[in-house]
Amino acid sequence: MKRARITGIGKYVPENVVTNFDLEKIMDTSDTWIRERTGIAQRHWVTNPAVETVSTLGAEAAKRALDMAGLQPSDIDFIIFATLSPEHFFPGGGVFLQEKLGLEGIGALDIRNQCTGFIYGLSVADQFIRSGMYKNILLVGAEVHSTGIDKTTRGRDVAVLFGDGAGAAVISATDEKDCGILTTHLHADGKHAKHLWLQNPGSAQSPFVNEQMIADNSIYPYMNGRYVFKYAVTRFPEVIMEALQATGYSKNDVKLVIPHQANQRITEAVQQKLELPTEKVYSNIHNYGNTTAASIPIAMTDALQEGRFGENDLLVLAAFGSGFTWASAILRW
Ligand code: COA
């Protein structure tokens, strides 16, 4: 049976950097509050949303991943696009990305799994490659949060957390054994959905979008921060242990855990619960904030460039987010 391995990885973030001090000028917050509660120092926010869309950011990240893989766009058989912030309600970002890369005709699958979107996508890619259906799959996670958050004091609990950006991976078939994606684990529990969600606009309302939604602020994301935190610090270690048990590897075999970058305090709590040394758990949230579906491929790209892992190293990926959904993967690089 074929195995799937990541042969290229890349990221792209908008040039515009927004520091915590910049946020102090537009809402009642402080650099100290944000750093202490989240570890975030800055994030990237688009300046021209008509041009800097999830598919344009995603296409740039994809080109870099393709370069690393040594492939042309025409080598790609299938696209998987993960985002919670598509440029339009439909069609999803996958077809816009496809057009930008000139990949007319191949399938483009959109997935809506928020912070776990990249790992869900990785699992889908793994199954397609193991079954022999595709040889090279492009998986993109991209978000433009900055146009959809309330950037006033009213929305500060959410607004300070999120950043824009994209990450991409090329996933290719290989005949080698014990390499590439070894295992993936996907979970969800919809009873928690309304603790982290965007209620409106949506087809549960008629008309789909109306003035009342704007007046009652339900066009902005709602987050029950403490509730999310409580579940995140339980589900992350659980799903990491599930993946380790499935492969028979121990924590000592792992070179680096790359968690979804939700919050530095969540990452530290996970590291402590699993009794892992700090250097085994990657963090770059200070530079980007939470970029949801893009955070793991951005973190993988940075960690690779920083020399935090290399050939044959065992990596653990894990994520938790809106849904709630949570997921993990183990791969040998
Ligand atoms: N700046 C300054 N003050 C803020 C603020 C901000 N950006 N956001 C909220 N506050 C205030 C609150 O209004 C509250 O004030 P009050 O005590 O006068 O009512 C105070 O800070 C404490 O708020 P609280 O919500 O209790 O803070 P917290 O310690 O729970 O931290 C989070 C808030 C959001 C950082 C924390 O709950 C968290 O990290 N949750 C998980 C979020 C997450 O990771 N989401 C994505 C999952 S993928």
Coordinates of C-alpha atoms and ligand atoms in Angstrom, one line a residue:
M1 CA 0.0 0.0 0.0
K2 CA 1.2 3.5 -0.8
R3 CA 2.1 5.9 2.1
A4 CA 1.6 9.6 2.1
R5 CA 4.3 12.0 3.1
I6 CA 4.6 15.8 3.1
T7 CA 7.2 16.7 0.5
G8 CA 6.7 20.5 0.6
I9 CA 5.5 23.0 3.1
G10 CA 5.1 26.8 2.9
K11 CA 3.5 29.8 4.5
Y12 CA 2.4 33.3 3.5
V13 CA 1.2 36.1 5.8
P14 CA 0.1 39.6 4.9
E15 CA 2.9 42.2 5.2
N16 CA 0.9 44.4 7.5
V17 CA 1.9 43.7 11.2
V18 CA -0.5 44.8 13.9
T19 CA 1.1 44.9 17.4
N20 CA -0.6 44.9 20.7
F21 CA 0.3 48.6 21.0
D22 CA -1.6 49.2 17.7
L23 CA -4.6 47.6 19.3
E24 CA -4.4 49.8 22.4
K25 CA -5.1 52.7 20.0
I26 CA -8.4 51.2 18.8
M27 CA -9.9 49.4 21.8
D28 CA -9.5 49.3 25.6
T29 CA -6.8 46.7 25.9
S30 CA -3.1 46.5 26.8
D31 CA 0.0 44.8 25.6
T32 CA 0.4 43.4 29.2
W33 CA -3.1 41.9 29.2
I34 CA -2.7 40.3 25.8
R35 CA 0.8 38.9 26.5
E36 CA 0.0 37.5 29.9
R37 CA -3.3 35.9 28.9
T38 CA -2.3 34.7 25.4
G39 CA 1.5 35.1 24.6
I40 CA 0.6 37.1 21.5
A41 CA 2.8 40.1 20.7
Q42 CA 1.6 40.8 17.1
R43 CA -0.5 39.4 14.3
H44 CA -0.7 40.1 10.5
W45 CA -3.9 41.6 9.2
V46 CA -4.7 42.3 5.6
T47 CA -5.0 45.9 4.5
N48 CA -6.9 45.3 1.2
P49 CA -9.4 42.5 1.7
A50 CA -10.6 42.6 -1.9
V51 CA -7.1 41.6 -3.0
E52 CA -5.7 39.7 0.0
T53 CA -8.2 36.9 0.2
V54 CA -7.9 33.5 1.7
S55 CA -7.3 32.1 -1.8
T56 CA -4.6 34.6 -2.7
L57 CA -2.8 34.1 0.6
G58 CA -3.3 30.4 0.1
A59 CA -1.9 30.4 -3.4
E60 CA 1.3 32.2 -2.3
A61 CA 1.8 29.6 0.5
A62 CA 1.0 26.8 -2.1
K63 CA 3.7 28.1 -4.5
R64 CA 6.3 27.9 -1.7
A65 CA 5.2 24.4 -0.7
L66 CA 5.4 23.4 -4.4
D67 CA 8.9 24.9 -4.7
M68 CA 10.1 22.9 -1.8
A69 CA 8.5 19.7 -3.2
G70 CA 10.2 20.4 -6.5
L71 CA 6.8 20.1 -8.3
Q72 CA 4.9 22.2 -10.7
P73 CA 1.2 23.2 -10.1
S74 CA 0.3 20.8 -13.0
D75 CA 1.7 17.9 -10.9
I76 CA -1.2 18.3 -8.4
D77 CA -4.1 15.9 -8.7
F78 CA -6.4 17.3 -6.0
I79 CA -6.9 20.3 -3.7
I80 CA -8.1 20.4 -0.1
F81 CA -8.8 23.8 1.2
A82 CA -9.5 24.4 4.9
T83 CA -10.8 27.7 6.2
L84 CA -13.5 29.2 8.5
S85 CA -13.3 32.5 6.7
P86 CA -14.0 31.9 3.0
E87 CA -14.1 35.0 0.8
H88 CA -17.7 34.1 -0.1
F89 CA -20.3 32.0 1.5
F90 CA -20.3 29.8 -1.6
P91 CA -18.5 28.5 -3.6
G92 CA -15.7 27.8 -1.1
G93 CA -12.1 29.0 -1.4
G94 CA -10.9 25.9 -3.0
V95 CA -12.1 26.8 -6.5
F96 CA -10.7 30.3 -6.3
L97 CA -7.3 28.9 -5.2
Q98 CA -7.5 26.4 -8.1
E99 CA -8.1 29.2 -10.6
K100 CA -5.2 31.2 -9.2
L101 CA -2.9 28.3 -9.6
G102 CA -4.2 27.5 -13.1
L103 CA -5.3 24.0 -12.1
E104 CA -8.5 23.8 -14.1
G105 CA -10.4 20.5 -14.0
I106 CA -8.9 18.8 -10.9
G107 CA -11.1 18.3 -7.8
A108 CA -11.2 20.9 -5.1
L109 CA -12.6 20.0 -1.7
D110 CA -13.5 22.6 0.9
I111 CA -13.5 21.7 4.6
R112 CA -14.9 23.7 7.5
N113 CA -13.3 22.3 10.6
Q114 CA -11.9 25.6 12.0
C115 CA -8.7 25.1 14.1
T116 CA -8.6 21.4 13.3
G117 CA -9.1 22.0 9.5
F118 CA -5.4 21.3 8.6
I119 CA -5.3 17.9 10.5
Y120 CA -8.8 16.9 9.1
G121 CA -7.4 17.8 5.7
L122 CA -4.2 15.8 6.3
S123 CA -6.3 12.8 7.2
V124 CA -8.4 13.1 4.1
A125 CA -5.3 13.4 1.9
D126 CA -3.7 10.4 3.6
Q127 CA -6.8 8.2 2.8
F128 CA -6.9 9.4 -0.8
I129 CA -3.2 8.6 -1.3
R130 CA -3.3 5.2 0.6
S131 CA -6.2 4.1 -1.6
G132 CA -4.2 4.9 -4.7
M133 CA -6.7 7.5 -6.0
Y134 CA -4.3 10.5 -6.0
K135 CA -0.5 10.9 -6.2
N136 CA 0.1 14.6 -5.2
I137 CA -2.4 16.5 -3.1
L138 CA -2.2 20.2 -2.2
L139 CA -3.6 20.9 1.3
V140 CA -4.0 24.6 2.2
G141 CA -5.2 26.2 5.4
A142 CA -5.9 29.9 5.1
E143 CA -7.7 32.5 7.1
V144 CA -8.7 36.2 6.9
H145 CA -10.1 36.8 10.4
S146 CA -9.5 40.6 10.5
T147 CA -12.4 41.5 8.3
G148 CA -14.9 39.4 10.5
I149 CA -14.0 40.5 14.0
D150 CA -15.3 43.3 16.1
K151 CA -12.3 45.6 16.5
T152 CA -13.8 47.7 19.2
T153 CA -13.7 47.3 23.0
R154 CA -17.0 45.2 22.8
G155 CA -15.2 42.5 20.8
R156 CA -11.8 42.7 22.4
D157 CA -11.8 39.2 24.0
V158 CA -11.9 37.7 20.5
A159 CA -10.3 40.4 18.4
V160 CA -6.9 40.4 20.1
L161 CA -6.5 36.6 19.5
F162 CA -6.8 36.2 15.8
G163 CA -4.5 36.8 12.8
D164 CA -4.6 36.3 9.1
G165 CA -2.3 34.0 7.1
A166 CA -1.9 30.8 5.1
G167 CA 0.0 27.6 5.2
A168 CA 0.2 24.9 2.6
A169 CA 1.5 21.3 2.3
V170 CA 2.1 19.1 -0.7
I171 CA 1.3 15.5 0.2
S172 CA 2.7 12.9 -2.1
A173 CA 2.6 9.1 -2.5
T174 CA 5.6 7.1 -1.5
D175 CA 6.5 3.4 -1.5
E176 CA 8.8 3.8 1.6
K177 CA 7.7 2.1 4.8
D178 CA 7.5 3.8 8.3
C179 CA 7.6 7.3 6.9
G180 CA 5.2 10.1 6.2
I181 CA 1.8 10.2 7.8
L182 CA 1.7 7.3 10.3
T183 CA -1.7 8.0 11.9
T184 CA -4.5 10.5 12.2
H185 CA -7.3 10.9 14.8
L186 CA -10.4 13.0 14.3
H187 CA -13.0 14.0 16.9
A188 CA -16.0 16.3 17.3
D189 CA -18.7 17.0 19.8
G190 CA -21.4 19.4 18.5
K191 CA -23.0 19.9 21.9
H192 CA -20.3 22.6 22.5
A193 CA -20.8 24.3 19.2
K194 CA -22.4 27.5 20.6
H195 CA -19.5 28.2 22.9
L196 CA -17.3 29.3 20.0
W197 CA -19.3 30.2 16.9
L198 CA -20.4 32.7 14.4
Q199 CA -24.2 32.7 14.6
N200 CA -25.0 35.0 11.6
P201 CA -25.4 35.4 8.8
G202 CA -26.7 31.9 7.9
S203 CA -29.5 30.0 6.5
A204 CA -31.1 29.4 9.9
Q205 CA -32.4 33.0 9.6
S206 CA -34.7 34.5 7.0
P207 CA -33.6 36.7 5.4
F208 CA -30.2 35.2 5.4
V209 CA -28.7 38.6 6.6
N210 CA -30.6 41.4 8.1
E211 CA -30.2 44.6 10.1
Q212 CA -31.1 43.0 13.4
M213 CA -28.0 40.8 13.2
I214 CA -25.8 43.9 12.9
A215 CA -27.7 45.6 15.7
D216 CA -27.3 42.7 18.1
N217 CA -23.7 42.0 17.2
S218 CA -24.3 38.4 16.1
I219 CA -22.4 38.9 12.9
Y220 CA -19.2 38.7 15.0
P221 CA -17.8 35.5 16.5
Y222 CA -18.8 34.6 20.1
M223 CA -16.4 32.8 22.4
N224 CA -16.9 31.6 25.9
G225 CA -13.1 31.9 26.6
R226 CA -12.9 30.0 29.9
Y227 CA -15.1 27.2 28.7
V228 CA -13.0 26.8 25.6
F229 CA -9.8 26.9 27.6
K230 CA -11.0 24.1 30.0
Y231 CA -11.8 21.7 27.2
A232 CA -8.7 22.5 25.2
V233 CA -6.3 21.6 27.9
T234 CA -8.0 18.3 28.3
R235 CA -8.6 17.3 24.7
F236 CA -5.1 18.2 23.4
P237 CA -3.2 15.8 25.7
E238 CA -5.9 13.1 25.2
V239 CA -5.7 13.2 21.5
I240 CA -1.9 13.3 21.5
M241 CA -1.8 10.2 23.7
E242 CA -4.3 8.5 21.5
A243 CA -2.0 9.0 18.5
L244 CA 1.1 7.8 20.4
Q245 CA -0.7 4.7 21.5
A246 CA -1.9 3.9 18.0
T247 CA 1.6 3.9 16.7
G248 CA 3.3 2.4 19.7
Y249 CA 5.8 5.3 20.0
S250 CA 6.5 6.9 23.4
K251 CA 6.9 10.6 24.2
N252 CA 10.6 10.1 24.2
D253 CA 10.6 9.1 20.5
V254 CA 9.0 12.4 19.5
K255 CA 11.3 15.2 18.2
L256 CA 8.7 17.9 18.2
V257 CA 5.0 18.4 19.1
I258 CA 3.5 21.1 16.8
P259 CA 0.2 22.1 18.3
H260 CA -2.4 24.4 16.8
Q261 CA -1.4 27.9 18.0
A262 CA -4.5 28.8 20.1
N263 CA -3.0 30.4 23.1
Q264 CA 0.4 30.2 24.8
R265 CA -1.2 29.3 28.1
I266 CA -3.0 26.4 26.5
T267 CA 0.3 25.2 24.9
E268 CA 2.1 25.4 28.2
A269 CA -0.7 23.6 30.0
V270 CA -0.5 20.8 27.5
Q271 CA 3.2 20.6 27.7
Q272 CA 3.0 20.3 31.5
K273 CA 0.2 17.7 31.5
L274 CA 2.3 15.6 29.1
E275 CA 5.4 16.3 31.1
L276 CA 7.3 17.3 28.0
P277 CA 10.4 19.5 28.0
T278 CA 9.7 23.0 26.7
E279 CA 11.9 22.5 23.7
K280 CA 9.7 19.6 22.5
V281 CA 6.7 21.8 22.1
Y282 CA 6.8 24.4 19.3
S283 CA 5.3 27.8 19.7
N284 CA 5.3 30.9 17.4
I285 CA 2.0 32.4 18.5
H286 CA 3.8 35.6 19.6
N287 CA 4.3 36.5 15.9
Y288 CA 0.9 35.5 14.3
G289 CA -1.8 35.1 16.9
N290 CA -4.3 32.3 16.3
T291 CA -4.5 31.7 12.5
T292 CA -6.9 28.8 12.9
A293 CA -6.6 26.4 9.9
A294 CA -3.3 28.0 8.9
S295 CA -1.6 27.8 12.2
I296 CA -0.1 24.3 12.0
P297 CA 1.4 24.6 8.5
I298 CA 2.7 28.1 9.4
A299 CA 4.3 26.6 12.6
M300 CA 5.7 23.6 10.6
T301 CA 7.3 25.9 8.1
D302 CA 8.9 28.1 10.8
A303 CA 10.0 25.2 12.9
L304 CA 11.7 23.5 9.8
Q305 CA 13.4 26.8 8.9
E306 CA 14.6 27.2 12.5
G307 CA 16.1 23.7 12.3
R308 CA 13.8 22.3 15.0
F309 CA 13.3 19.1 13.1
G310 CA 14.7 17.3 10.1
E311 CA 14.8 14.2 8.1
N312 CA 13.4 11.1 9.8
D313 CA 12.2 13.0 12.9
L314 CA 8.9 12.0 14.5
L315 CA 6.4 14.9 14.7
V316 CA 3.1 15.1 16.5
L317 CA 0.5 17.5 15.3
A318 CA -2.6 18.3 17.5
A319 CA -5.4 20.8 17.3
F320 CA -8.6 21.8 19.2
G321 CA -11.2 24.4 18.2
S322 CA -14.7 25.4 17.4
G323 CA -17.2 22.6 17.1
F324 CA -15.7 21.5 19.3
T325 CA -13.4 19.5 17.1
W326 CA -10.1 18.0 18.0
A327 CA -7.5 16.0 16.1
S328 CA -4.0 14.7 16.0
A329 CA -1.5 13.2 13.6
I330 CA 1.9 11.6 13.8
L331 CA 4.3 11.7 10.9
R332 CA 7.9 10.8 10.3
W333 CA 9.4 13.7 8.3
Ligands
COA1 N1 -8.0 43.4 26.9 C1 -8.2 43.7 28.2 N2 -9.1 43.2 29.0 C2 -9.9 42.2 28.4 C3 -9.7 41.8 27.1 C4 -8.7 42.4 26.3 N3 -8.5 42.0 25.1 N4 -10.6 40.8 26.9 C5 -11.3 40.6 28.0 N5 -10.9 41.4 29.0 C6 -11.3 41.6 30.3 C7 -12.7 41.0 30.6 O1 -13.7 42.0 30.2 C8 -12.7 40.7 32.1 O2 -12.9 42.0 32.7 P1 -13.8 42.0 34.1 O3 -13.0 41.1 35.1 O4 -13.8 43.4 34.4 O5 -15.1 41.4 33.7 C9 -11.2 40.4 32.3 O6 -10.5 40.8 31.2 C10 -11.0 38.9 32.5 O7 -11.7 38.2 31.5 P2 -11.7 36.7 31.5 O8 -12.5 36.3 30.3 O9 -12.0 36.1 32.8 O10 -10.2 36.4 31.2 P3 -9.5 35.0 31.1 O11 -8.4 34.9 32.1 O12 -10.4 33.9 30.9 O13 -8.7 35.1 29.6 C11 -9.0 34.4 27.4 C12 -9.5 35.3 28.5 C13 -9.8 34.6 26.1 C14 -7.5 34.8 27.0 C15 -8.9 32.9 27.9 O14 -10.2 32.6 28.4 C16 -8.6 32.0 26.8 O15 -7.4 31.9 26.4 N6 -9.5 31.1 26.4 C17 -9.3 30.2 25.3 C18 -9.4 31.0 24.0 C19 -8.9 30.3 22.8 O16 -7.9 29.7 22.7 N7 -9.8 30.3 21.7 C20 -9.5 29.7 20.5 C21 -9.5 28.2 20.6 S1 -9.0 27.5 19.1

